[in-house]
Coordinates of C-alpha atoms in Angstrom, one line a residue:
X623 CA 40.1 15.8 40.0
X624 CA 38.0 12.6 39.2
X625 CA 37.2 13.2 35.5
X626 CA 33.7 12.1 36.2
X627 CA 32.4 14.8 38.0
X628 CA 32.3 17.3 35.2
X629 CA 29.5 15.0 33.8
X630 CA 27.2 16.2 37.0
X631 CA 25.4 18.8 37.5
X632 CA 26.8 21.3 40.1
X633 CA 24.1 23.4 42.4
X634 CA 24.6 26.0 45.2
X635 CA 21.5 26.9 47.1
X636 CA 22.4 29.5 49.4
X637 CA 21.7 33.2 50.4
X638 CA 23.9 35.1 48.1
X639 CA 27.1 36.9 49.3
X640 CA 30.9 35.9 49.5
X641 CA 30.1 32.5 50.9
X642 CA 28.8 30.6 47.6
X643 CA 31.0 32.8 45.8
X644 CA 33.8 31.2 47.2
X645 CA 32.2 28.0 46.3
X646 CA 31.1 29.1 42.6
X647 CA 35.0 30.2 42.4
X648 CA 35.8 27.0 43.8
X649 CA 33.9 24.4 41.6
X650 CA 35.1 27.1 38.0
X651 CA 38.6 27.1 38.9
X652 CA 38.4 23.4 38.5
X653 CA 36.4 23.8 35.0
X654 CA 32.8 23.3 36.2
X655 CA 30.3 26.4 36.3
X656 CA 27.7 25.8 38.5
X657 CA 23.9 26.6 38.6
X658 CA 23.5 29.4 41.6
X659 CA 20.0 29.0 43.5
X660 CA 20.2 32.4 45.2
X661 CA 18.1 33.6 48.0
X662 CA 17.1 37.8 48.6
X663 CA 19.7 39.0 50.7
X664 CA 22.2 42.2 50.1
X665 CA 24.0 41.5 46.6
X666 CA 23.3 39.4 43.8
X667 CA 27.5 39.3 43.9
X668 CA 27.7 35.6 42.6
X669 CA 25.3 36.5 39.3
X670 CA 28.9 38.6 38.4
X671 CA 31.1 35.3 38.2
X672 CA 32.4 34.1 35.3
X673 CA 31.6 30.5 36.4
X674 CA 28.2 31.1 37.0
X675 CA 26.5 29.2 34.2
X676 CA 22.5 30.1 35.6
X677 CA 21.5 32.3 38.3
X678 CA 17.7 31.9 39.9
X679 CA 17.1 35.0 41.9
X680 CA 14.3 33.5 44.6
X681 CA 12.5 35.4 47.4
X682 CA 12.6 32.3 49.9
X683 CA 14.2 29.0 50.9
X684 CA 10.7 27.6 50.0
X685 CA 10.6 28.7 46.6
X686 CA 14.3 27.9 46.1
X687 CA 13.4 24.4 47.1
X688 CA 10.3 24.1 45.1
X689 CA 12.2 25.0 42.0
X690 CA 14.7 22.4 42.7
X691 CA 12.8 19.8 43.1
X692 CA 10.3 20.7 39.9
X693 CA 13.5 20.8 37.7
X694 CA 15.4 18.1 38.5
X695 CA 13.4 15.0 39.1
X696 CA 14.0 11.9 40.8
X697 CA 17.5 10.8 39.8
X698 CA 18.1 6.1 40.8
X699 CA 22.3 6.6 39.3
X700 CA 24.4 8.2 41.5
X701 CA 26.5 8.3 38.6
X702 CA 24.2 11.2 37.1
X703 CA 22.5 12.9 40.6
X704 CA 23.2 16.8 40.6
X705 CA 25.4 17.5 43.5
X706 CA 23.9 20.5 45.8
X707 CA 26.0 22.9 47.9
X708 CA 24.6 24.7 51.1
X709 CA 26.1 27.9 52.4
X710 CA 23.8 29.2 55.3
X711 CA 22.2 27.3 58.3
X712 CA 18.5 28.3 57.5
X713 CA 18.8 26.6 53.8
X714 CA 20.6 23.4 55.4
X715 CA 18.0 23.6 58.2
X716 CA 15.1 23.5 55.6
X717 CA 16.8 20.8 53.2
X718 CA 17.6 18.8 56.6
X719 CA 13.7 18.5 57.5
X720 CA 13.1 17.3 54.2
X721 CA 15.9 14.7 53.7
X722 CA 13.4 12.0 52.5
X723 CA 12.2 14.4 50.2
X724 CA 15.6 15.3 48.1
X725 CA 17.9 12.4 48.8
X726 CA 17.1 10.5 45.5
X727 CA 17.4 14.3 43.5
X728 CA 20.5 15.4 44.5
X729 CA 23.7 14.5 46.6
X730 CA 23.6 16.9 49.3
X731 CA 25.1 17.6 53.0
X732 CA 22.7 14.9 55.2
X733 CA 23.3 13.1 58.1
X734 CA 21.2 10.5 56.7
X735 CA 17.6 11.0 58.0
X736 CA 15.2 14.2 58.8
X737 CA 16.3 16.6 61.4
X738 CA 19.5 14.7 62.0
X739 CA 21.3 17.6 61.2
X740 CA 19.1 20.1 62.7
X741 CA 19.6 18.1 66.2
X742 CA 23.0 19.2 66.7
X743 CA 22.6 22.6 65.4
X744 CA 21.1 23.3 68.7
X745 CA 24.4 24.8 70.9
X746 CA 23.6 23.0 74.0
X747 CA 23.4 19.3 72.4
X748 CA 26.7 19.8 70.6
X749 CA 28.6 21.0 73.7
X750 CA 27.4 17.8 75.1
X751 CA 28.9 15.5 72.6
X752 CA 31.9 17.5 72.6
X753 CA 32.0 16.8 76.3
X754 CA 31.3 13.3 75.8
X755 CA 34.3 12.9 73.7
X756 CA 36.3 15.0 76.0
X757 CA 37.1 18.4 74.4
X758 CA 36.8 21.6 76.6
X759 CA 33.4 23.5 76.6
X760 CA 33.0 26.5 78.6
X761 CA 29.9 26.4 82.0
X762 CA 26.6 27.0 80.0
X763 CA 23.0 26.6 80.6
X764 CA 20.1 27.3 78.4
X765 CA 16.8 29.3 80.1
X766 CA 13.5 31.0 79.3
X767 CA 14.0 34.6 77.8
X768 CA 13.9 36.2 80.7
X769 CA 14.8 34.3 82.8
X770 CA 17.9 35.0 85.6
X771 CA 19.5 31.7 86.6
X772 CA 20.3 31.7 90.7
X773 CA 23.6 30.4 89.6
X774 CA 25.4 32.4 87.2
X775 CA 28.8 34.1 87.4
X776 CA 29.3 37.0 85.2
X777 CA 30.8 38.2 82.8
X778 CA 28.3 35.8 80.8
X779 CA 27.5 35.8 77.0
X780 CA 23.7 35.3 75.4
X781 CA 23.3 33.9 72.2
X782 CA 20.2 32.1 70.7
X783 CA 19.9 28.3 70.9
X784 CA 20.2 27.7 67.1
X785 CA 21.6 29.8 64.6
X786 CA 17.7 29.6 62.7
X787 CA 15.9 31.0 65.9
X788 CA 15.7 34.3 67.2
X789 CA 18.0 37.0 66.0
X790 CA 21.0 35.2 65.2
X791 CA 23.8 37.9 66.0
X792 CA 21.5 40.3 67.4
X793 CA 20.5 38.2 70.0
X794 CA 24.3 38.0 71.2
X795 CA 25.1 40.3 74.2
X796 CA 28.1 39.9 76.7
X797 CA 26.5 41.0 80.1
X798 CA 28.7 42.0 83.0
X799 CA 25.9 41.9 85.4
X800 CA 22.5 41.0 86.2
X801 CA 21.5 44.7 85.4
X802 CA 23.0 44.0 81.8
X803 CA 21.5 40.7 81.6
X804 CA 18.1 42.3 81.9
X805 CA 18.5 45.1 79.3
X806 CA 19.8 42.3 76.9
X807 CA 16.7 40.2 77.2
X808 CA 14.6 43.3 76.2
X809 CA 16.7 43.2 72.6
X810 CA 17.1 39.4 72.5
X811 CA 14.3 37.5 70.0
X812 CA 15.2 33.7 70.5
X813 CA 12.7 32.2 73.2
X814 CA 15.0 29.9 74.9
X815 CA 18.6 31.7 75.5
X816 CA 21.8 30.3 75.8
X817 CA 23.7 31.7 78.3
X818 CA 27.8 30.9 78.6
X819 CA 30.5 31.8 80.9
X820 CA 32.2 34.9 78.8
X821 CA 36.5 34.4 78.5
X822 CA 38.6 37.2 77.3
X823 CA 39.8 35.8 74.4
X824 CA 43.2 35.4 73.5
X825 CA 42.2 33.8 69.5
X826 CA 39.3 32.2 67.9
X827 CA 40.6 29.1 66.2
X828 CA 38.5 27.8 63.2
X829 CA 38.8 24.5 61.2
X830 CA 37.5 23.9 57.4
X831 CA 37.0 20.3 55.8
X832 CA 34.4 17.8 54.9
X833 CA 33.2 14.5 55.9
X834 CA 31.9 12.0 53.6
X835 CA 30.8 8.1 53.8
X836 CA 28.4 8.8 57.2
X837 CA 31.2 10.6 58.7
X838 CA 33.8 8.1 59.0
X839 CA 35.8 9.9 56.1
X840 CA 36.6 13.2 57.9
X841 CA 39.3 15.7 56.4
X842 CA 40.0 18.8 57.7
X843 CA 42.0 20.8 55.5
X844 CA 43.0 24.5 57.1
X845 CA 43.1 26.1 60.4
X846 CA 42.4 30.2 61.1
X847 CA 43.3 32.4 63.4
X848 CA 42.2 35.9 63.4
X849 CA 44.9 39.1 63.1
X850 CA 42.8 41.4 65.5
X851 CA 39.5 40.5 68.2
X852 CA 36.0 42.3 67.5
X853 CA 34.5 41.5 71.1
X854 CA 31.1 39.4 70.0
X855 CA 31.5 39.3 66.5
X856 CA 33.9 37.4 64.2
X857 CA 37.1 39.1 62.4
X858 CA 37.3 39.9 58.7
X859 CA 41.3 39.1 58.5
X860 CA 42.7 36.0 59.6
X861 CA 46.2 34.2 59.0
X862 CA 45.6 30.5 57.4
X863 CA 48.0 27.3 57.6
X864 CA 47.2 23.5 57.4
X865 CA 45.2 21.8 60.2
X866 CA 47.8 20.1 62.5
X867 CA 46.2 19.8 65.7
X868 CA 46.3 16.3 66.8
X869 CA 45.3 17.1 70.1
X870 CA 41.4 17.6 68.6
X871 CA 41.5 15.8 65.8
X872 CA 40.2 12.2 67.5
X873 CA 37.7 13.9 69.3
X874 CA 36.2 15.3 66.1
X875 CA 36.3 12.5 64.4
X876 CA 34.4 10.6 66.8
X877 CA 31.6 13.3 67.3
X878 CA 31.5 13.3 63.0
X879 CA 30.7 9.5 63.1
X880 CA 27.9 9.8 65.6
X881 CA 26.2 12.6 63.8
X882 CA 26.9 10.5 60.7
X883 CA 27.6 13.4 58.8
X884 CA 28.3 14.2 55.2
X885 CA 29.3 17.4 53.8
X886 CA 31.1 20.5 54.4
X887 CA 31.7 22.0 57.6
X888 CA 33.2 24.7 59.5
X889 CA 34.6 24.4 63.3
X890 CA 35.0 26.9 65.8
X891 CA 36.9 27.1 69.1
X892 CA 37.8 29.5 71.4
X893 CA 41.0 29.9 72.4
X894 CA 41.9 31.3 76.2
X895 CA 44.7 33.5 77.2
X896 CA 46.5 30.4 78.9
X897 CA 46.3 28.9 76.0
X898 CA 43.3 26.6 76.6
X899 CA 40.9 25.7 73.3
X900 CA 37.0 26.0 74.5
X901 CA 35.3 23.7 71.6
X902 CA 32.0 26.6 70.2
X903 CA 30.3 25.1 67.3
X904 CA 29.7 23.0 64.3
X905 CA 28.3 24.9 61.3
X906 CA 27.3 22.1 58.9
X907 CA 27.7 23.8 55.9
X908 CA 30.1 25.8 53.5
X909 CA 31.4 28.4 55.6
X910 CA 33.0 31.6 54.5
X911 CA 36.6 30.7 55.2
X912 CA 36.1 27.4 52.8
X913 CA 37.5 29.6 50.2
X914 CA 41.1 29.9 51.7
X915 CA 41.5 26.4 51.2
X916 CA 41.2 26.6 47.1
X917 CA 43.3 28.9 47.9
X918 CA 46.1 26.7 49.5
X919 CA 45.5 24.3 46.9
X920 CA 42.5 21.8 48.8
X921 CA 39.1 22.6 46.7
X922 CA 36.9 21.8 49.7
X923 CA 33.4 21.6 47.0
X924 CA 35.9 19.3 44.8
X925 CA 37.1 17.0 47.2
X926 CA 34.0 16.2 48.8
X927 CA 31.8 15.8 45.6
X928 CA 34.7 13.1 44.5
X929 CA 35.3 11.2 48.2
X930 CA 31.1 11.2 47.7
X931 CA 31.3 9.5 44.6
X932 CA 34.4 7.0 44.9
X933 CA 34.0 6.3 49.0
X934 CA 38.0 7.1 49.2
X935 CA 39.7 10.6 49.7
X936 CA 41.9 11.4 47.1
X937 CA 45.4 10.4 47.5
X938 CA 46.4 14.4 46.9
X939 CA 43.8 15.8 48.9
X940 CA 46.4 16.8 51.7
X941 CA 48.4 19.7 50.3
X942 CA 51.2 21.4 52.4
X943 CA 51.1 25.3 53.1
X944 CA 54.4 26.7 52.9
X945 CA 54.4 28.9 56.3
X946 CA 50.8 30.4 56.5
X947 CA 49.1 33.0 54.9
X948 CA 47.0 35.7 55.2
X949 CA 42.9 36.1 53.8
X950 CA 40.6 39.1 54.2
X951 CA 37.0 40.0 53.8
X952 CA 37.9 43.3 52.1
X953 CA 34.4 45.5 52.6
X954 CA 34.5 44.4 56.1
X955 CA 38.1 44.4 57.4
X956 CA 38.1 48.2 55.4
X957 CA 35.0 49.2 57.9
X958 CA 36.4 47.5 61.2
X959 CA 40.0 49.3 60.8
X960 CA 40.2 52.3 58.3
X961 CA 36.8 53.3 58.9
X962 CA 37.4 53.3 62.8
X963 CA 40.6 54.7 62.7
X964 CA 42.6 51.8 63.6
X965 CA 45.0 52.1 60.5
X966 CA 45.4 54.2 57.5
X967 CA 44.0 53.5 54.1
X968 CA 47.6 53.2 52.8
X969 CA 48.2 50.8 55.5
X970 CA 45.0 48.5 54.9
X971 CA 46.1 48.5 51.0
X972 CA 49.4 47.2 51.9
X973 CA 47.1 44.1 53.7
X974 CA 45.0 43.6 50.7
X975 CA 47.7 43.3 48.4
X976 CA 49.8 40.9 50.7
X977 CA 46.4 38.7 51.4
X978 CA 46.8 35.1 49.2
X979 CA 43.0 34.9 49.4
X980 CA 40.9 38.0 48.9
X981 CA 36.4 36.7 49.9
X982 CA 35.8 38.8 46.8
X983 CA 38.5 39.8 45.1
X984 CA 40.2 37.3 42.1
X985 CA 42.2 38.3 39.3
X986 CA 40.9 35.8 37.4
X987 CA 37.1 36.5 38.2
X988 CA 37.2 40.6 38.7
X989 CA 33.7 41.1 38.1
X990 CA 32.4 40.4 41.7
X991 CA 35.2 42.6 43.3
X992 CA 33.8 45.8 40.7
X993 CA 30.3 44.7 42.1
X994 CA 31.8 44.7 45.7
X995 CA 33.5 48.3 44.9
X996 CA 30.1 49.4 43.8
X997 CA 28.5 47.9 47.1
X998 CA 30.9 48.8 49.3
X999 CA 29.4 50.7 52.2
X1000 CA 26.6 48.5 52.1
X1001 CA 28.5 45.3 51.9
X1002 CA 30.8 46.3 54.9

């Protein structure tokens, strides 16, 4: 690690659960406790790290933001400017239409201008770059809620146009039929609906990394693939190696320079019983896998904040996984499985201990794991 960056200032602004824990766990295990800007949401679970040197409980984004910018001022030296970590789309959404606002403050995730970011966190517009640089999107169209296209063959999924409109998950319904369709759109909150050709998954492939230097510094550190499919909804256990998959990799790139961005991201795919990857999404942000790659010795928060500062990845940035290995989300995988019958508790303790990367469990920071324990129905 650049010696340097322990003389800044190190914030995450996020809505507080195992996401910008990971980070928190991240940025401490490399010697620097950060300042936590946490937003209401089910656990104050990051308060309980050890590397969590200040922790602002706020009721909203806005207030989040308006402390930030009250207590750290304008800041000319890069050499000096608190770096600031986002770990949910409606905080980078906010901090995005305000980019001229914060820029001289902090060194955040940007893609240079207002509402650069915010463009392409609309799913339609990102399909289509993905298209343009020639990686495999599945038939969508986006409509009035509503609204029945005269085209459409089923089985389709809905899902809102951006992740900060509408109902997020709850607006995601896989419809068989145009009966379905219509029962979905009485549940659905988002006013303009996405709706996608629905594939029986065979695996949901997901990519963690960064990009730096307008996005022509783009390293992508880990893939994942999950152990079992939850039809609509992500899975809490998932087997991790390094990112090898040459095949995407140009096309990414490409798309990362034309957004220009800088920061961390996640990036899904879908992956199709023949095999075929279906590009999904961008999340411009710290995801909750992000952690896993600590974990496999590439500090995602670490190495950007330094390839930020110097304009150069790090000559050790690339660190090679010996085989794979397994990371859990332990509330939720417990609820999905033992909960549902699937396995046994003795079986789902023989997962946890064999996982390299537990979201909330560390030895070396217990705390938020007795807080998890304590929350458990509630966090699963």
């Amino acid at each position: 690690m650049n010696p340097k960056l322990k003389n800044h200032i190190f914030i995450v602004f996020a809505m507080d659960h195992y996401n910008p824990l990971g980070v928190v766990r991240s940025l401490g295990e490399a010697g620097i406790n950060s300042i936590v800007i946490a937003q209401k949401s089910k656990s104050k679970i990051s308060s309980f790290s050890r590397y969590t040197k200040e922790y602002i409980p706020v009721e909203t984004t806005k207030e989040g933001y308006e402390y930030l910018i009250e207590r750290f001022p304008m800041c000319p030296n890069i050499e000096e400017r608190p770096f600031l970590i986002t770990c949910d789309d409606r905080t980078i959404e906010f901090l995005d239409r305000r980019y001229h606002e914060w820029k001289d403050h902090f060194i955040g995730f940007n893609a240079g201008k207002d509402f650069a970011i915010s463009k392409y966190m609309d799913k339609f517009k990102i399909l289509e770059i993905a298209k343009k640089y020639g990686l495999n999107t599945l038939e969508t169209q986006v409509v009035d809620r509503g609204v029945v296209p005269e085209q459409i063959i089923y089985p389709i999924i809905t899902k809102s146009i951006s992740p900060v409109i509408g109902g997020w998950k709850s607006d995601v319904h896989i419809c068989d039929n145009e009966k379905e369709l219509k029962e979905a759109y009485n549940k659905i909150i988002a006013p303009k609906v996405v709706i996608q050709k629905y594939i029986n998954k065979k695996n949901e492939y997901c990519l963690d990394g960064f990009c730096a230097l307008k996005g022509t510094i783009m390293f992508t550190s880990i893939e994942s693939t999950y152990n079992y499919l939850i039809k609509g909804y992500y899975s809490p256990y998932m087997t991790v190696r390094n990112f090898g998959n040459e095949s995407v990799k140009n096309a990414l790139e490409q798309m990362m320079q034309e957004i220009g961005f800088e920061g961390i991201y996640s990036i899904e795919f879908l992956i199709d019983q023949d095999g075929t990857f279906y590009f999904s999404e961008i999340n411009f942000r710290n995801s909750t896998w992000s952690y896993a790659s600590t974990c496999a010795g590439m500090n995602l928060p670490i190495l950007w904040a330094e390839t930020m500062l110097t304009g150069k990845l790090p000559l050790n940035a690339r660190q090679e996984i010996q085989g794979d290995f397994k990371a859990m989300v332990e509330p939720i995988d417990y609820a999905k499985r033992v909960n549902t019958n699937k396995i046994s508790k003795g079986e789902w303790l023989k997962d946890f201990k064999e996982a390299k990367c537990g979201y909330y469990y560390s030895i070396d920071d217990p705390e938020p794991f007795y807080e998890c324990v304590r929350q458990w129905d509630r966090l699963g």
